[in-house]
Amino acid sequence: MTRIIAGAARGRRLAVPATGTRPTADRVREALFSSLTAVMDLSGVRVLDLFAGSGALGFEALSRGAHSVTLVDSSPAAVQVMRRNVATVGLPGVHVVKATATGHLRGQPQPVDLVLLDPPYDLAADQIEEILTQLCTGWLVQGAVVVVERGARDEPPRWPAGFGTAWNRRFGDTELHRAVWYGHGDTLDDLHDSPEPQGADGA
């Protein structure tokens, strides 16, 4: 099991699928959300959690004030666990979807402020690039933040034009990448020089 770290549902324990998922470690999740809250207010944001697994990342955002969270996973076991976790967390605004990431993004765009993308570490970089490109087709409001979790030895995300890469950190065998969507046109990297929260650096 894993737990929610902060916010309205702090301490609630979440079930995780027995196989086929790799839950984000608590210390990585804590560093991720520390970095997010340094650059955006999570209150009222709309969140899309792809390859959601147990839904831990999306539920963490919801606990910290997000208005709504859509949890997407293609695994029937993961979907079943997420629905159980909805009851455990007890907060409104959760939508659980059984679909692949690319399949979901082929549907009618529903613009969001934050995307959490935690694919299997062996997912090819080309497939991640395809997902990021799909997100650019109306799924992101201007200024939306996208986070990708990868294996530290994997190829980093290839951000399409319109993203400004702001942050990446390594935590053991995990690496987090964050970028901001500025819209089609020149890519801006203004957030490269933004201050990092104390203790965010990986060991």
Short mmCIF file of C-alpha atoms in Angstrom, two decimals:
data_model
loop_
_atom_site.label_atom_id
_atom_site.label_comp_id
_atom_site.label_asym_id
_atom_site.label_seq_id
_atom_site.Cartn_x
_atom_site.Cartn_y
_atom_site.Cartn_z
CA MET A 1 0.00 0.00 0.00
CA THR A 2 0.96 3.62 -0.36
CA ARG A 3 -0.32 6.72 1.39
CA ILE A 4 -1.35 10.28 0.62
CA ILE A 5 1.34 12.62 1.90
CA ALA A 6 -0.40 15.96 2.42
CA GLY A 7 -3.68 17.84 2.21
CA ALA A 8 -7.27 17.03 3.03
CA ALA A 9 -6.78 13.26 2.71
CA ARG A 10 -3.35 13.15 4.35
CA GLY A 11 -2.45 9.74 5.71
CA ARG A 12 -5.13 7.82 3.80
CA ARG A 13 -3.73 4.51 2.63
CA LEU A 14 -4.24 3.59 -1.01
CA ALA A 15 -4.42 0.08 -2.40
CA VAL A 16 -2.09 -0.74 -5.28
CA PRO A 17 -2.55 -3.31 -8.06
CA ALA A 18 -0.89 -6.62 -7.23
CA THR A 19 1.11 -6.71 -10.47
CA GLY A 20 1.84 -4.70 -13.58
CA THR A 21 2.35 -1.29 -11.97
CA ARG A 22 5.25 0.55 -10.36
CA PRO A 23 3.94 2.97 -7.72
CA THR A 24 5.92 6.19 -7.38
CA ALA A 25 7.92 6.08 -4.14
CA ASP A 26 6.72 8.41 -1.38
CA ARG A 27 9.95 10.45 -1.38
CA VAL A 28 9.74 10.95 -5.15
CA ARG A 29 6.08 11.93 -4.93
CA GLU A 30 6.85 14.38 -2.13
CA ALA A 31 9.66 15.98 -4.15
CA LEU A 32 7.42 16.13 -7.22
CA PHE A 33 4.66 17.99 -5.42
CA SER A 34 7.12 20.27 -3.63
CA SER A 35 8.43 21.29 -7.04
CA LEU A 36 4.92 21.77 -8.40
CA THR A 37 3.71 23.94 -5.53
CA ALA A 38 6.79 26.13 -6.01
CA VAL A 39 5.57 27.13 -9.49
CA MET A 40 1.78 26.71 -9.43
CA ASP A 41 -1.19 26.84 -7.09
CA LEU A 42 -2.89 23.45 -7.10
CA SER A 43 -6.14 24.86 -5.74
CA GLY A 44 -8.87 24.45 -8.33
CA VAL A 45 -6.71 22.91 -11.06
CA ARG A 46 -7.91 20.19 -13.44
CA VAL A 47 -5.61 17.18 -13.53
CA LEU A 48 -5.09 14.36 -16.03
CA ASP A 49 -3.21 11.32 -14.66
CA LEU A 50 -2.12 8.95 -17.45
CA PHE A 51 -0.89 5.42 -16.71
CA ALA A 52 -2.45 6.11 -13.33
CA GLY A 53 -1.95 2.69 -11.72
CA SER A 54 -3.28 3.10 -8.17
CA GLY A 55 -4.09 6.75 -8.88
CA ALA A 56 -1.66 7.87 -6.17
CA LEU A 57 -0.37 10.91 -8.09
CA GLY A 58 -3.85 12.08 -9.04
CA PHE A 59 -5.23 11.52 -5.54
CA GLU A 60 -2.28 13.45 -4.08
CA ALA A 61 -3.17 16.40 -6.32
CA LEU A 62 -6.82 16.13 -5.32
CA SER A 63 -5.90 16.06 -1.63
CA ARG A 64 -3.87 19.23 -2.14
CA GLY A 65 -6.80 21.15 -3.60
CA ALA A 66 -7.24 20.13 -7.24
CA HIS A 67 -10.78 20.65 -8.52
CA SER A 68 -10.95 17.47 -10.59
CA VAL A 69 -8.78 14.50 -11.50
CA THR A 70 -9.18 12.10 -14.43
CA LEU A 71 -7.38 8.80 -13.82
CA VAL A 72 -6.61 6.81 -16.99
CA ASP A 73 -5.24 3.27 -17.15
CA SER A 74 -5.78 0.37 -19.52
CA SER A 75 -5.41 -2.35 -16.87
CA PRO A 76 -8.70 -3.76 -15.52
CA ALA A 77 -6.96 -4.52 -12.21
CA ALA A 78 -5.71 -0.94 -11.92
CA VAL A 79 -9.16 0.46 -12.70
CA GLN A 80 -10.71 -1.74 -10.03
CA VAL A 81 -8.13 -0.61 -7.46
CA MET A 82 -8.61 3.06 -8.37
CA ARG A 83 -12.35 2.78 -7.86
CA ARG A 84 -11.73 1.33 -4.40
CA ASN A 85 -9.35 4.19 -3.68
CA VAL A 86 -11.98 6.75 -4.70
CA ALA A 87 -14.07 5.52 -1.76
CA THR A 88 -11.05 5.51 0.55
CA VAL A 89 -10.06 9.08 -0.27
CA GLY A 90 -13.63 10.32 -0.02
CA LEU A 91 -13.17 13.50 -2.04
CA PRO A 92 -15.33 14.56 -5.01
CA GLY A 93 -14.13 15.27 -8.53
CA VAL A 94 -12.56 11.92 -9.53
CA HIS A 95 -13.24 10.33 -12.93
CA VAL A 96 -11.79 6.86 -13.57
CA VAL A 97 -11.32 5.86 -17.23
CA LYS A 98 -10.31 2.45 -18.59
CA ALA A 99 -8.33 3.29 -21.73
CA THR A 100 -4.84 3.53 -23.11
CA ALA A 101 -3.25 6.96 -22.92
CA THR A 102 -3.27 7.39 -26.69
CA GLY A 103 -6.83 6.07 -26.94
CA HIS A 104 -8.08 8.53 -24.34
CA LEU A 105 -6.31 11.44 -26.02
CA ARG A 106 -7.95 10.62 -29.35
CA GLY A 107 -11.26 11.59 -27.78
CA GLN A 108 -12.78 15.04 -27.38
CA PRO A 109 -10.17 17.26 -25.70
CA GLN A 110 -10.95 18.35 -22.16
CA PRO A 111 -8.36 21.02 -21.33
CA VAL A 112 -6.43 20.55 -18.09
CA ASP A 113 -3.93 22.51 -16.04
CA LEU A 114 -1.71 19.62 -14.96
CA VAL A 115 -0.78 16.30 -16.60
CA LEU A 116 0.94 13.53 -14.65
CA LEU A 117 2.49 10.94 -16.95
CA ASP A 118 3.99 7.86 -15.27
CA PRO A 119 4.42 5.25 -18.03
CA PRO A 120 6.25 1.94 -17.68
CA TYR A 121 9.99 2.56 -17.75
CA ASP A 122 10.31 0.34 -20.83
CA LEU A 123 7.85 2.42 -22.86
CA ALA A 124 9.70 3.66 -25.94
CA ALA A 125 10.63 7.32 -26.19
CA ASP A 126 8.75 7.52 -29.51
CA GLN A 127 5.54 6.46 -27.77
CA ILE A 128 5.98 9.08 -25.07
CA GLU A 129 6.62 11.70 -27.74
CA GLU A 130 3.39 10.64 -29.45
CA ILE A 131 1.46 11.14 -26.20
CA LEU A 132 3.04 14.56 -25.62
CA THR A 133 2.16 15.54 -29.19
CA GLN A 134 -1.44 14.43 -28.66
CA LEU A 135 -1.64 16.59 -25.54
CA CYS A 136 -0.87 19.61 -27.73
CA THR A 137 -4.13 19.13 -29.69
CA GLY A 138 -6.37 20.99 -27.26
CA TRP A 139 -5.79 19.13 -23.99
CA LEU A 140 -3.60 21.80 -22.37
CA VAL A 141 -4.50 25.30 -21.28
CA GLN A 142 -1.77 27.88 -21.77
CA GLY A 143 0.59 27.58 -18.83
CA ALA A 144 -0.34 23.95 -18.16
CA VAL A 145 2.35 21.87 -16.47
CA VAL A 146 3.25 18.37 -17.70
CA VAL A 147 5.30 15.96 -15.58
CA VAL A 148 6.87 12.78 -16.96
CA GLU A 149 8.41 10.09 -14.76
CA ARG A 150 11.12 7.99 -16.41
CA GLY A 151 13.83 5.54 -15.47
CA ALA A 152 17.10 7.34 -14.82
CA ARG A 153 18.76 5.35 -17.63
CA ASP A 154 15.95 5.92 -20.12
CA GLU A 155 15.94 8.52 -22.86
CA PRO A 156 14.40 11.74 -21.51
CA PRO A 157 11.16 13.05 -23.01
CA ARG A 158 11.33 14.86 -26.35
CA TRP A 159 9.15 17.88 -25.72
CA PRO A 160 7.27 19.13 -28.81
CA ALA A 161 7.48 22.76 -29.88
CA GLY A 162 5.50 25.00 -27.55
CA PHE A 163 6.88 23.50 -24.33
CA GLY A 164 9.45 25.17 -22.12
CA THR A 165 11.50 22.67 -20.13
CA ALA A 166 11.68 23.84 -16.56
CA TRP A 167 12.97 21.12 -14.28
CA ASN A 168 14.34 17.63 -14.05
CA ARG A 169 15.70 15.72 -11.07
CA ARG A 170 17.00 12.21 -10.42
CA PHE A 171 16.00 10.11 -7.42
CA GLY A 172 17.85 6.80 -7.45
CA ASP A 173 16.62 4.90 -10.52
CA THR A 174 13.82 7.43 -11.17
CA GLU A 175 14.02 10.73 -13.03
CA LEU A 176 11.30 13.38 -13.07
CA HIS A 177 10.90 15.82 -15.97
CA ARG A 178 8.63 18.86 -15.92
CA ALA A 179 7.72 21.29 -18.67
CA VAL A 180 5.25 24.13 -19.20
CA TRP A 181 2.97 24.50 -22.22
CA TYR A 182 3.11 28.02 -23.69
CA GLY A 183 1.15 27.22 -26.83
CA HIS A 184 2.17 26.72 -30.44
CA GLY A 185 4.97 28.99 -31.49
CA ASP A 186 8.38 29.72 -30.05
CA THR A 187 9.37 27.65 -27.04
CA LEU A 188 10.03 29.66 -23.89
CA ASP A 189 12.31 28.49 -21.10
CA ASP A 190 11.73 31.24 -18.58
CA LEU A 191 11.30 28.78 -15.74
CA HIS A 192 14.84 27.43 -16.10
CA ASP A 193 15.94 30.03 -13.58
CA SER A 194 13.04 29.61 -11.17
CA PRO A 195 14.06 28.82 -7.57
CA GLU A 196 13.76 25.24 -6.43
CA PRO A 197 12.16 24.29 -3.12
CA GLN A 198 14.54 23.38 -0.31
CA GLY A 199 15.40 19.70 -0.35
CA ALA A 200 14.08 18.98 -3.84
CA ASP A 201 17.41 17.73 -5.18
CA GLY A 202 17.75 14.00 -5.53
CA ALA A 203 20.48 11.98 -3.86
#
